[in-house]
Amino acid sequence: MQFGTNTREFFDQTGKISNFAGRFFSSVAKPRFETAEFFNQCFLIGYKSLALIALTAFIMGLVLTMQLRPSLVEYGVQSQLPVMVGIAIVREIGPVITALIFAGKIASSIGAELGSMKVTEQIDAMDVSGTNPYKYLVTTRVIATTLMLPVLTVLGDAVSLFGAYIGVNIRSVTSFQLFFTQVFQSLSYGDLVPAVIKTFFFGFAVGIIGCYKGYFSSKGTRGVGSSANSAVVLSSVLIFVIDLLAVQITDLLGLN
Amino acid sequence: MDTTISAIPRKPKDGQIMIEVKHLYKSFGKIHVLQDFNLTLHRQENLVVLGKSGSGKSVLIKCIIGLLKPDKGSIIVLGESVPDLNEEKLDQVRMKIGFLFQGNALYDSMTVRENLEFPLRRHTVNYSQDQINELVAEALENVGLPHTTEMMPSELSGGMLKRVALARTLILKPEIILYDEPTTGLDPVTAREIDKLIVALQKKYHTASIIITHDMHCVKNTADRVALLLNGRCYTEGTYKELENAEDPKIKQFFE
Ligand SMILES: Nc1ncnc2c1ncn2[C@@H]1O[C@H](COP(=O)(O)OP(=O)(O)O)[C@@H](O)[C@H]1O
Ligand SMILES: [Mg+2]
């Protein structure tokens, strides 16, 4: 999505997306519940992104530790390395990196999948065979992304901390136990809880944007491709916007 | 070409009315697609709607099945006014209508069996697994493809896809079938096979059909009555013979 082209277009698009998201809330509580499709999507969405998220999380933890060490050594506080890395990972880097990877992987695949279903009239076919396609396709995927991203984030955080542990041990020796004791002692619920809560919103944004872009895809291969592409771009931008809002809110609530 | 299949008798015009479209208007922005369109479909009748591509044929049947909302005019299907129905009532009417999409609209993430089972599991009637298996087998038998149940749509040829789509359309034993360009994009031999299938199935299940096409062989083989869609209106109607012998250049252009 291009913000610059036309202010009116921007507000038009914002209105349409809000409307689309509103439909989610009005349809989610009404039967019939597409339970089988929901579990199928949870599995696919979680499973598809697990390996990628684990890999990037590990590298992030490792690299972050290696980059931070020289500065801490300069001030003579390298013993605080696990604490610094732990806080950075749990509060910010873990949730945001995981969400961005998730957006790249899942928003694009949902956008392309629904987009091609749209242009080949599969969505219309569902409609005429007694299935509400919004409920079957959109509601299930949005709930799945909203619930799976927090789970993936917690897993990603754990892998990332393990990467950090390896990073610490490259230049010095710390026991596994000591490292994690230090990390967990420095962390409070005020660090963990807001960080996990915001990932629900990240997940929701990824699901809604992916579905919206696919559901209203224009005809042709070009249309499907650009749905997938703009789903990733827009949901990534939204992740940062939500992150900014989240930090303001936790600040106001005095949770920092 | 086999001409015997065109020798079906013309149905009496005074039979029960299945679909009645009156003074239908539909525009997209400045494009006025349908303007004061009228059409009546009688019991057990094959009505062909003939029109150039882009003349609004698909728009017409999408209005009939409730995928598009008309701007003005009435659409009565089996005694119900389609544009005014709520979701539940609309589903009940749609259960009695089969819709064959131009691009088949088979779900490409599902096997042939799952594609056929989808409408059975969706509409409110509860079938047992045995009944479902039986219906799937019968539907594939009808279209001459009994051994494809476990194949994916991507593994099938164009003609086979059309047959599977037709099987899915027929699986709920609809009273009315709407065909959107059933022979477009097929080679001539396959196209004539599809014509025969349409006529054979109509005889077997006594359905009423609207067949939308610009393929004159298909018209000749399947039509009891032909309605000509021109400039958003029903320009004229009659049997294939009547239109073939017409002097009007606007009608003649289709027969050249
Ligand atoms: N959803 C839509 N939005 C905008 N224009 C449409 C839409 N559907 C159809 N049209 C326009 O309506 C006209 C008729 O389309 P259609 O009914 O698909 O033609 P055909 O007779 O080939 O089936 C075309 O000009 C098409 O551009
Ligand atoms: Mg068409």
Short mmCIF file of N, CA and C in Angstrom, two decimals, chain B residues 57 63 95 116 132 138 146 168-169 171 180 186 219 230 254 256:
data_model
loop_
_atom_site.label_atom_id
_atom_site.label_comp_id
_atom_site.label_asym_id
_atom_site.label_seq_id
_atom_site.Cartn_x
_atom_site.Cartn_y
_atom_site.Cartn_z
N LYS B 57 -23.96 -11.70 -19.31
CA LYS B 57 -24.58 -13.00 -19.08
C LYS B 57 -24.27 -13.53 -17.68
N CYS B 63 -27.00 -12.61 -10.43
CA CYS B 63 -28.14 -11.96 -9.78
C CYS B 63 -29.19 -13.00 -9.41
N MET B 95 -30.06 -24.46 -2.29
CA MET B 95 -29.96 -25.92 -2.26
C MET B 95 -30.64 -26.54 -3.46
N LEU B 116 -16.74 -32.82 -3.94
CA LEU B 116 -18.13 -33.24 -4.10
C LEU B 116 -18.85 -33.30 -2.76
N ILE B 132 -23.43 -40.22 1.80
CA ILE B 132 -22.48 -39.33 1.12
C ILE B 132 -21.67 -40.12 0.09
N GLU B 138 -22.46 -41.88 -7.34
CA GLU B 138 -23.49 -41.68 -8.36
C GLU B 138 -23.17 -40.45 -9.22
N PRO B 146 -15.79 -42.37 -12.91
CA PRO B 146 -15.92 -43.05 -11.61
C PRO B 146 -14.61 -43.23 -10.85
N ARG B 168 -20.34 -31.96 -9.15
CA ARG B 168 -20.55 -31.25 -7.89
C ARG B 168 -21.84 -30.42 -7.94
N THR B 169 -22.09 -29.86 -9.12
CA THR B 169 -23.31 -29.07 -9.29
C THR B 169 -24.56 -29.93 -9.11
N ILE B 171 -24.85 -32.78 -7.39
CA ILE B 171 -24.86 -33.74 -6.29
C ILE B 171 -26.05 -33.57 -5.36
N ASP B 180 -22.79 -21.52 -16.60
CA ASP B 180 -22.10 -20.34 -17.13
C ASP B 180 -21.07 -20.80 -18.16
N LEU B 186 -13.06 -25.29 -24.11
CA LEU B 186 -12.83 -26.72 -24.34
C LEU B 186 -12.63 -26.97 -25.83
N VAL B 219 -25.68 -24.12 -28.37
CA VAL B 219 -27.06 -23.64 -28.44
C VAL B 219 -27.91 -24.64 -29.20
N LEU B 230 -28.92 -8.61 -25.62
CA LEU B 230 -28.26 -7.59 -26.44
C LEU B 230 -28.49 -6.24 -25.78
N PHE B 254 -25.03 -13.73 -35.00
CA PHE B 254 -24.65 -14.86 -34.14
C PHE B 254 -24.54 -16.16 -34.92
N GLU B 256 -23.35 -16.49 -38.06
CA GLU B 256 -22.39 -16.49 -39.16
C GLU B 256 -21.12 -17.24 -38.82
#
